mmCIF file of C-alpha atoms and ligand atoms in Angstrom:
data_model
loop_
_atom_site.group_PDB
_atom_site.id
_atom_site.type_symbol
_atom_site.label_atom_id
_atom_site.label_comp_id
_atom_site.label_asym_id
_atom_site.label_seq_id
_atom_site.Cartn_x
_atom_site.Cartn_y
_atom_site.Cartn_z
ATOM 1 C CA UNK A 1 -11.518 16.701 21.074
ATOM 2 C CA UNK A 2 -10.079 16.498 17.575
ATOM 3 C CA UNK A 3 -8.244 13.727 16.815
ATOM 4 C CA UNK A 4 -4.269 14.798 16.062
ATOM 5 C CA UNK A 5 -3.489 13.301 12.588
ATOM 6 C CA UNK A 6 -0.008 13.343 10.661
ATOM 7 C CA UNK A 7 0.595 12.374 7.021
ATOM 8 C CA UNK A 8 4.123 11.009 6.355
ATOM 9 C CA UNK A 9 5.716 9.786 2.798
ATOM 10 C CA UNK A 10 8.282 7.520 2.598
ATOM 11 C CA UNK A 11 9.231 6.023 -0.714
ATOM 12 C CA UNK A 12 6.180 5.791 -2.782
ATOM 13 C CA UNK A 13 4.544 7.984 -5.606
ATOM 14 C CA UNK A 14 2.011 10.356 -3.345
ATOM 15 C CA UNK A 15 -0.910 8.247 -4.550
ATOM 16 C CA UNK A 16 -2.094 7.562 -1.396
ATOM 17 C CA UNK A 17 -1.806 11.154 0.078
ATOM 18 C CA UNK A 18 -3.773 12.550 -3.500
ATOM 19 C CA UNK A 19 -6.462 10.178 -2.607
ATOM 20 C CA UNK A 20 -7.469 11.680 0.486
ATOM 21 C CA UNK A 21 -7.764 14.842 -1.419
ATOM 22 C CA UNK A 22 -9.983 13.100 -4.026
ATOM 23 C CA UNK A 23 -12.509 12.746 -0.581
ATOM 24 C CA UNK A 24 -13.626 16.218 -1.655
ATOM 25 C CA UNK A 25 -17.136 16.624 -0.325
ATOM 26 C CA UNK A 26 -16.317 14.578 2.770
ATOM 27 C CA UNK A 27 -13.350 16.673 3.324
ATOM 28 C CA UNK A 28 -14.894 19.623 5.068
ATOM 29 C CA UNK A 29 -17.270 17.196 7.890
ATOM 30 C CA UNK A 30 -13.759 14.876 7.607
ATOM 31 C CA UNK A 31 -11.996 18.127 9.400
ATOM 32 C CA UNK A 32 -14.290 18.880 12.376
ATOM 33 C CA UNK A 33 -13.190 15.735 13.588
ATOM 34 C CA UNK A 34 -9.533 15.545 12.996
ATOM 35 C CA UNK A 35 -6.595 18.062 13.159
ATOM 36 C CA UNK A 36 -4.047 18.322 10.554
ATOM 37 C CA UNK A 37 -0.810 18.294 13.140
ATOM 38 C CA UNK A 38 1.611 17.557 9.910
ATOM 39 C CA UNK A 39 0.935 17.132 5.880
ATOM 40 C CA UNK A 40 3.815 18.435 4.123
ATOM 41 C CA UNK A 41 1.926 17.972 0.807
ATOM 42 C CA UNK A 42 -0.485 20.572 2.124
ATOM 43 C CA UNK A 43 0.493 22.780 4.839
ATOM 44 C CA UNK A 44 3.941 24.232 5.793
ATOM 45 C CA UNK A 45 3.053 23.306 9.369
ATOM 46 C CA UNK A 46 5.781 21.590 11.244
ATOM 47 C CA UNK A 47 5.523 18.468 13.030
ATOM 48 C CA UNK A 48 5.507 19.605 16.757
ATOM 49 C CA UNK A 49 2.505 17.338 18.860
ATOM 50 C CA UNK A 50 2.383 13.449 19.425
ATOM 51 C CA UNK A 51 0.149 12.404 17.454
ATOM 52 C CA UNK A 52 -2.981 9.724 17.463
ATOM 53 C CA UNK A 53 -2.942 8.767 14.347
ATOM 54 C CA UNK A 54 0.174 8.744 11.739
ATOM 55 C CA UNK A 55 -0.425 7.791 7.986
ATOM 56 C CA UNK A 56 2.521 6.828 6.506
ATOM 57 C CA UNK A 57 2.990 6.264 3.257
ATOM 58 C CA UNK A 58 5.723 4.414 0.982
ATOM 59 C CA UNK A 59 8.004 2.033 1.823
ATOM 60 C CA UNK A 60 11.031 2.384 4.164
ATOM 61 C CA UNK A 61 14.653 2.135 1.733
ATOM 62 C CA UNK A 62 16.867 5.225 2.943
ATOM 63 C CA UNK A 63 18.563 4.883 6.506
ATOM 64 C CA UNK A 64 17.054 8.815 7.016
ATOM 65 C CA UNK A 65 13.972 6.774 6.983
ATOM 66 C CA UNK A 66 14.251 4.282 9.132
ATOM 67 C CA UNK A 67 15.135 6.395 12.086
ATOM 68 C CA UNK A 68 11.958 8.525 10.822
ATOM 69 C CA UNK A 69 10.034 5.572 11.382
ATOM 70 C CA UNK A 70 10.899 4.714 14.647
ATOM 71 C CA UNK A 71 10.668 8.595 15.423
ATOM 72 C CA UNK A 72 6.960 8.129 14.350
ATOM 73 C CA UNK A 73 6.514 4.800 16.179
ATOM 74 C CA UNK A 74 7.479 6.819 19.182
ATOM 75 C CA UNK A 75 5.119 9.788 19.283
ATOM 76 C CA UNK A 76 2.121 8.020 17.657
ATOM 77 C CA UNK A 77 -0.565 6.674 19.568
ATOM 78 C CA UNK A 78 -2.065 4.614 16.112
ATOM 79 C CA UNK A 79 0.708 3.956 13.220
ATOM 80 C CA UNK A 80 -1.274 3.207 9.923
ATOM 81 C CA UNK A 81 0.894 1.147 7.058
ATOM 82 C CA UNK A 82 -0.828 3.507 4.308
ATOM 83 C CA UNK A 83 -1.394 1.778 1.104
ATOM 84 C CA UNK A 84 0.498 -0.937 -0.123
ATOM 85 C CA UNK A 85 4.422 0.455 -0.154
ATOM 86 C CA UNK A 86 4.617 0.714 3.770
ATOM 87 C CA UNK A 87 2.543 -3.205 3.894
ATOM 88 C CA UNK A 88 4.385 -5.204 1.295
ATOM 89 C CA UNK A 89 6.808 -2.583 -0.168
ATOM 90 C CA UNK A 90 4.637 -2.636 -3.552
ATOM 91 C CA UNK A 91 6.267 -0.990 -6.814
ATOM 92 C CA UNK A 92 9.784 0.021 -4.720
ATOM 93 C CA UNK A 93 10.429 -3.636 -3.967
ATOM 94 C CA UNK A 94 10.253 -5.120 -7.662
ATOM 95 C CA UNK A 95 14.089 -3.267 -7.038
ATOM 96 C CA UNK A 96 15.001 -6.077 -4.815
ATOM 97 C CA UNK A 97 15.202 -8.860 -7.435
ATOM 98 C CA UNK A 98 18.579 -7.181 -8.277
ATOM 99 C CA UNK A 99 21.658 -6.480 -6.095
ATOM 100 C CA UNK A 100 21.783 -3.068 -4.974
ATOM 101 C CA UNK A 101 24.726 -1.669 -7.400
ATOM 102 C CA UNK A 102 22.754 -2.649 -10.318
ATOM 103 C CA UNK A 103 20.000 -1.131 -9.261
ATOM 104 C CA UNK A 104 21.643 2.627 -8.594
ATOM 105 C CA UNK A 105 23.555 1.990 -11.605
ATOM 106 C CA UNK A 106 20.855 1.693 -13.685
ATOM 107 C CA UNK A 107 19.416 4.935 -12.649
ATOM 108 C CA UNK A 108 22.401 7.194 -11.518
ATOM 109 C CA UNK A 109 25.209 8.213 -13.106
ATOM 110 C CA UNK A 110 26.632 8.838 -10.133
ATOM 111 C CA UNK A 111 26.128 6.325 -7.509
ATOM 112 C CA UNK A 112 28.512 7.876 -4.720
ATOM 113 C CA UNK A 113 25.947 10.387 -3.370
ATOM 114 C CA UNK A 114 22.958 7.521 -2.784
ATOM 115 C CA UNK A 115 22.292 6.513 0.714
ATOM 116 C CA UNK A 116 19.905 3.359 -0.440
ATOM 117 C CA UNK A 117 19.078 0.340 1.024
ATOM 118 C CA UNK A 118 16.991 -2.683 0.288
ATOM 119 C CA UNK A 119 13.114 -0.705 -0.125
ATOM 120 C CA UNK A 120 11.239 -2.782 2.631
ATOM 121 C CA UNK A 121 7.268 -2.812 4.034
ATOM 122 C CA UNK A 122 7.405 -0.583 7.474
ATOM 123 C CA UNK A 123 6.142 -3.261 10.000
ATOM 124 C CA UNK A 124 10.123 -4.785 9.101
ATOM 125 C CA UNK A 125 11.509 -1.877 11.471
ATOM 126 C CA UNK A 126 8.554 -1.106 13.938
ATOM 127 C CA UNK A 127 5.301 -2.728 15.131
ATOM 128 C CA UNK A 128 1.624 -0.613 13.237
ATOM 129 C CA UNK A 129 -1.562 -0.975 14.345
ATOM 130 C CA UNK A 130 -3.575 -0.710 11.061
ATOM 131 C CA UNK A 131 -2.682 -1.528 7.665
ATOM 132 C CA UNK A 132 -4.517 -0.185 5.038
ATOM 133 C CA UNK A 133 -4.409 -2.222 1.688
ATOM 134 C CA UNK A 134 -4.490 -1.082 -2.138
ATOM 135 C CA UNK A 135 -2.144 0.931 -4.481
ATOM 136 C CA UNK A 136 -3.697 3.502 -3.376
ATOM 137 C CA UNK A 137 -6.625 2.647 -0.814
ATOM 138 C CA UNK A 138 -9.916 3.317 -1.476
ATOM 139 C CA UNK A 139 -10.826 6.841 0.137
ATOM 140 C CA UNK A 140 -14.055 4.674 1.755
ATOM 141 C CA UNK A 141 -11.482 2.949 3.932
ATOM 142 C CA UNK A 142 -9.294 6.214 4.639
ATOM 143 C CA UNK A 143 -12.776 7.131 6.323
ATOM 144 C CA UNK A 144 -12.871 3.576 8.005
ATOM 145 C CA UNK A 145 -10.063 3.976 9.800
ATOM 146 C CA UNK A 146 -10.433 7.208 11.089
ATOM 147 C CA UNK A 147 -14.381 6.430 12.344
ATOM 148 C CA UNK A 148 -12.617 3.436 13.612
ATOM 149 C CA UNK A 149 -9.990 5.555 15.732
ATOM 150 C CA UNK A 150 -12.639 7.972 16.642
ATOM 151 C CA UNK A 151 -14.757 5.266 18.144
ATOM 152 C CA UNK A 152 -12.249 2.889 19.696
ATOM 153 C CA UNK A 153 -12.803 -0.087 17.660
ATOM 154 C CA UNK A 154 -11.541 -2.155 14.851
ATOM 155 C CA UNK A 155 -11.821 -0.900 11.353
ATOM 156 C CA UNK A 156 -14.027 -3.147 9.388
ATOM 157 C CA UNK A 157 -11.467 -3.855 6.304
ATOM 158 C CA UNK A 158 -11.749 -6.909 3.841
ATOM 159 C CA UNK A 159 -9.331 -9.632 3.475
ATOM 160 C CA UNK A 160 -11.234 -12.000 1.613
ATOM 161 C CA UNK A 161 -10.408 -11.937 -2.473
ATOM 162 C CA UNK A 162 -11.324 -9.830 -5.046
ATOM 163 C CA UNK A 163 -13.071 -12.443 -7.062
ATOM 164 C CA UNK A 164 -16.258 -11.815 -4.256
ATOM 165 C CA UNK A 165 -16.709 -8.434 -5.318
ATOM 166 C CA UNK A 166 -16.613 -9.386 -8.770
ATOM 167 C CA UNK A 167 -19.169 -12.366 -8.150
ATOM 168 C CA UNK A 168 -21.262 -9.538 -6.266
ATOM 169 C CA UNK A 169 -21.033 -7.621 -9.705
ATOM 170 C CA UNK A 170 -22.596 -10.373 -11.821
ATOM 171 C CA UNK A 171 -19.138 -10.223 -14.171
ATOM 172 C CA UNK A 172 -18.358 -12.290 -16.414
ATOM 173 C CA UNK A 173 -14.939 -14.444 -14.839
ATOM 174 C CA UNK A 174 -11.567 -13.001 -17.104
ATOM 175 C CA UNK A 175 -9.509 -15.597 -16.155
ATOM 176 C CA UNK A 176 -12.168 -19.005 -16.499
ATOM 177 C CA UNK A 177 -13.787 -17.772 -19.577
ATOM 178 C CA UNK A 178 -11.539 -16.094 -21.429
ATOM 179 C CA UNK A 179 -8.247 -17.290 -19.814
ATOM 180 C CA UNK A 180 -6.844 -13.792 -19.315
ATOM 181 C CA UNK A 181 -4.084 -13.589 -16.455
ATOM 182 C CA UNK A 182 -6.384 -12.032 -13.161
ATOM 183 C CA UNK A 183 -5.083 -12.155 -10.080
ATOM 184 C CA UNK A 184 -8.298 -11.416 -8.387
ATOM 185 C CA UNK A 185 -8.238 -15.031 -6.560
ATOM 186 C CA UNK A 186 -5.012 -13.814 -4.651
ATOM 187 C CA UNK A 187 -5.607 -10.492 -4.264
ATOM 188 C CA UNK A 188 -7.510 -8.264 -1.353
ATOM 189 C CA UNK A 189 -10.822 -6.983 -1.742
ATOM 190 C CA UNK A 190 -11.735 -3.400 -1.190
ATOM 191 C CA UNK A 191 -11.094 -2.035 -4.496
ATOM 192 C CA UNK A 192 -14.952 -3.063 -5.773
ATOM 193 C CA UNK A 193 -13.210 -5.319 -8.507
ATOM 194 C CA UNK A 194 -12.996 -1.802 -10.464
ATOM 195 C CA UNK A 195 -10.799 -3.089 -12.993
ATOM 196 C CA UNK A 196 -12.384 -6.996 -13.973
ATOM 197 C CA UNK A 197 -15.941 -4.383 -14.019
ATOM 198 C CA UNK A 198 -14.390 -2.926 -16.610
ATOM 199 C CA UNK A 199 -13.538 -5.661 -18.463
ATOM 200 C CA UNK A 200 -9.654 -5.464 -17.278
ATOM 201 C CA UNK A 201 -7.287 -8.293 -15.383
ATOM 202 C CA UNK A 202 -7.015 -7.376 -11.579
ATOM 203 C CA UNK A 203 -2.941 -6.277 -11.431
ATOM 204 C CA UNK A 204 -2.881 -7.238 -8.008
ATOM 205 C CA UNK A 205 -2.657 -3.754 -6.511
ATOM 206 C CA UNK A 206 -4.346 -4.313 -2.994
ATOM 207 C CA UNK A 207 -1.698 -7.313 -2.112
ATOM 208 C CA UNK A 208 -2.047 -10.531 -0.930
ATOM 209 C CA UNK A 209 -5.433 -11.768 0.770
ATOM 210 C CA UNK A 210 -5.435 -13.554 3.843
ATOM 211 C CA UNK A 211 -4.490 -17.243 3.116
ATOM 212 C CA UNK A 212 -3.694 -16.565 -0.982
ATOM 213 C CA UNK A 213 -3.069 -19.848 -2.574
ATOM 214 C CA UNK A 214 -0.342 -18.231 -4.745
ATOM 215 C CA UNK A 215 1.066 -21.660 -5.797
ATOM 216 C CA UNK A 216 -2.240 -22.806 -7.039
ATOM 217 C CA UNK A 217 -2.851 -19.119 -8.984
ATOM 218 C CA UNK A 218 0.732 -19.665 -10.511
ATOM 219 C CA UNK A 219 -0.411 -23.092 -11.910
ATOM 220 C CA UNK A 220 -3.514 -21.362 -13.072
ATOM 221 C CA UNK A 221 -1.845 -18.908 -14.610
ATOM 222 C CA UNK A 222 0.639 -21.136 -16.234
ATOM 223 C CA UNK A 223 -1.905 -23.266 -17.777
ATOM 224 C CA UNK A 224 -3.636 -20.459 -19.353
ATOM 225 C CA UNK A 225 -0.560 -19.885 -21.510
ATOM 226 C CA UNK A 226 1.839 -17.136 -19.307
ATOM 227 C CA UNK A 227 5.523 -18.149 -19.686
ATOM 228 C CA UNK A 228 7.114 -18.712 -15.949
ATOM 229 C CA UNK A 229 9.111 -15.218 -16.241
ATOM 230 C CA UNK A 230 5.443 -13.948 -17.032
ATOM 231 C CA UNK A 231 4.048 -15.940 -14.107
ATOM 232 C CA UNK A 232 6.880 -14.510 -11.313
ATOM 233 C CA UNK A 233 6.192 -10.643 -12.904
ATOM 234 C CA UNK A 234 3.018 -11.026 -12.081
ATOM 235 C CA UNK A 235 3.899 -12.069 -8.784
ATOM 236 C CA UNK A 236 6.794 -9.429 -8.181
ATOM 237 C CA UNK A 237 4.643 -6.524 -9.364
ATOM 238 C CA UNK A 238 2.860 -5.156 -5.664
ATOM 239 C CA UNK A 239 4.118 -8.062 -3.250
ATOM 240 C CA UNK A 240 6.839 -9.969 -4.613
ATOM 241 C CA UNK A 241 8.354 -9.773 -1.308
ATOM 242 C CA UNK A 242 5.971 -10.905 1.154
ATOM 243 C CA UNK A 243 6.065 -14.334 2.501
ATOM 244 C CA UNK A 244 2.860 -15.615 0.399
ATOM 245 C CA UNK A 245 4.156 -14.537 -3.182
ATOM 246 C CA UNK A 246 7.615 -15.061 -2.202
ATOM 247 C CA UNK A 247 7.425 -18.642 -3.756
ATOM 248 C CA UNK A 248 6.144 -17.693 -7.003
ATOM 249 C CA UNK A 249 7.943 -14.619 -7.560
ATOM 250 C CA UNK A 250 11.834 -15.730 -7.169
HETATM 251 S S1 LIG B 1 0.904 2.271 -2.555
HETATM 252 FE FE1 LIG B 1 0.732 2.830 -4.727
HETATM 253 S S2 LIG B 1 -0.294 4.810 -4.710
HETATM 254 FE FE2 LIG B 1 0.518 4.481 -2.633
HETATM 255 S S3 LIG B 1 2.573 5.394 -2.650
HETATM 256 FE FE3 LIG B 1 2.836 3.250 -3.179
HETATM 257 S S4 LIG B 1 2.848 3.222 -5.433
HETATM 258 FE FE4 LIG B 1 1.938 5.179 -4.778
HETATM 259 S S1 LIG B 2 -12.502 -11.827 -13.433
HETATM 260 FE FE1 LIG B 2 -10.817 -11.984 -12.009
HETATM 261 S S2 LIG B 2 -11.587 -11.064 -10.140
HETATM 262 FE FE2 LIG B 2 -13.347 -11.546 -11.409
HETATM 263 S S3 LIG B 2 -14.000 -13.579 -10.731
HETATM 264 FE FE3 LIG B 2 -12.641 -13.851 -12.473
HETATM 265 S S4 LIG B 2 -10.614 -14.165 -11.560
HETATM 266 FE FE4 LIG B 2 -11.929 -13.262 -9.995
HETATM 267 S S1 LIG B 3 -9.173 -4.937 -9.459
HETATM 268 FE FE1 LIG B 3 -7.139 -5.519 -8.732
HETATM 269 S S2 LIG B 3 -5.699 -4.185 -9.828
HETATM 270 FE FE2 LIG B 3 -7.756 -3.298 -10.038
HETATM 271 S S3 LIG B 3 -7.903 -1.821 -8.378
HETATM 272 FE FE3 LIG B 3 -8.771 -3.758 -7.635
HETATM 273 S S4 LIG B 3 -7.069 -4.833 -6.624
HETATM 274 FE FE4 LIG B 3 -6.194 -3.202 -7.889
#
């Protein structure tokens, strides 16, 4: 039997959703084994079944969607936190180092008409069973997850740091040799250290890894020259929010 999949978005950008589209030529074997029960971005298809797995992407900051969420929680037998808005809140929750009026008055003219509240990671309002890292994940791990489903068993994910797939790439080391601002030694693997392999800092964008020394990466980073404001951006920019960059990004 097929398993019964739903796609949800929350706040976020759709990043996450486009790269299961980018899966292209594993798309068509992808759909003998699941059932698109609900995808807004790509059918019309309302959401009718329980479901065994939900995606859901984006992070939880209208009250509309935190009853959606609990909704989902309710009628899903596996809730995935899709991507780094629904684990840490990502790019929405840089919002939350202001107070909420300045923050709809700097984009609204009118504020009346906004139901906002503070943009927070999913797991704050209901329990998931899988969280799926990086801003967006790698399609390899969409695939992970659903095999992983399929065959009753944990998905193999990484949660070491970035910096070991870069090792595994021979690259030269950004931040020891040439003192540019990485935050590879912080940050989750799974990405395949695209951006040090091409000769760019790691932003961050798959969240903390398990155990990130984030005080010890903020000395780092401070040494190497960044000013503290410079040091707590870096910090604030996918997980200011969550308890291990917390520290370094107030
Ligand atoms: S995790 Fe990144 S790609 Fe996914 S919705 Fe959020 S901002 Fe977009
Ligand atoms: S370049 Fe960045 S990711 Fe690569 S080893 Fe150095 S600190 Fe780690
Ligand atoms: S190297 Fe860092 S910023 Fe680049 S994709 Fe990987 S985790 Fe994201």
């Amino acid at each position: 039997m097929k398993l019964r999949c739903g796609f949800f978005k929350f706040t976020g950008c759709s990043g996450c959703q486009m790269e299961i589209l980018r899966l292209e030529d594993e798309l068509p074997p992808l759909l003998e084994m699941i059932e698109i029960a609900y995808w807004p971005m790509v059918t019309s298809k309302r959401w009718e079944e329980n479901l065994d797995i939900a995606f859901v992407e984006g992070s939880v900051s209208t009250p509309r969607e935190v009853k959606e969420i609990k909704e989902i929680r309710k009628r899903s037998r596996h809730l995935v936190a899709f991507g780094e808005c629904a684990i840490t809140g990502c790019i929405p929750s840089i919002r939350n180092f202001m107070t909420q009026s300045e923050a709809e008055e700097t984009v609204y003219e009118h504020t009346d008409w906004i139901e906002s509240i503070k943009p927070s990671e999913i797991s704050e309002y209901v329990r998931t069973d899988i969280s799926l890292p990086g801003c967006p994940p790698h399609r390899n791990t969409i695939l992970e997850v659903i095999k992983a489903v399929a065959l009753q068993r944990k998905p193999h994910l990484k949660h070491h740091s970035v910096c070991v797939e870069c090792k595994l790439k021979d690259n030269n080391c950004l931040l020891t040799t040439e003192k540019r601002p990485c935050m590879g030694p912080v940050t989750n693997a799974g990405c395949g250290a695209i951006c040090p392999s091409l000769n760019r800092e790691c932003e961050g964008c798959y969240g903390p890894m398990s155990a990130a020394n984030a005080s010890s990466q903020s000395q780092i980073l401070a040494e190497i020259g960044l000013s503290m404001d410079d040091v707590k951006r870096k910090f604030r920019k996918y997980a200011g929010t969550t308890d291990e960059y917390r520290k370094e990004a107030a």
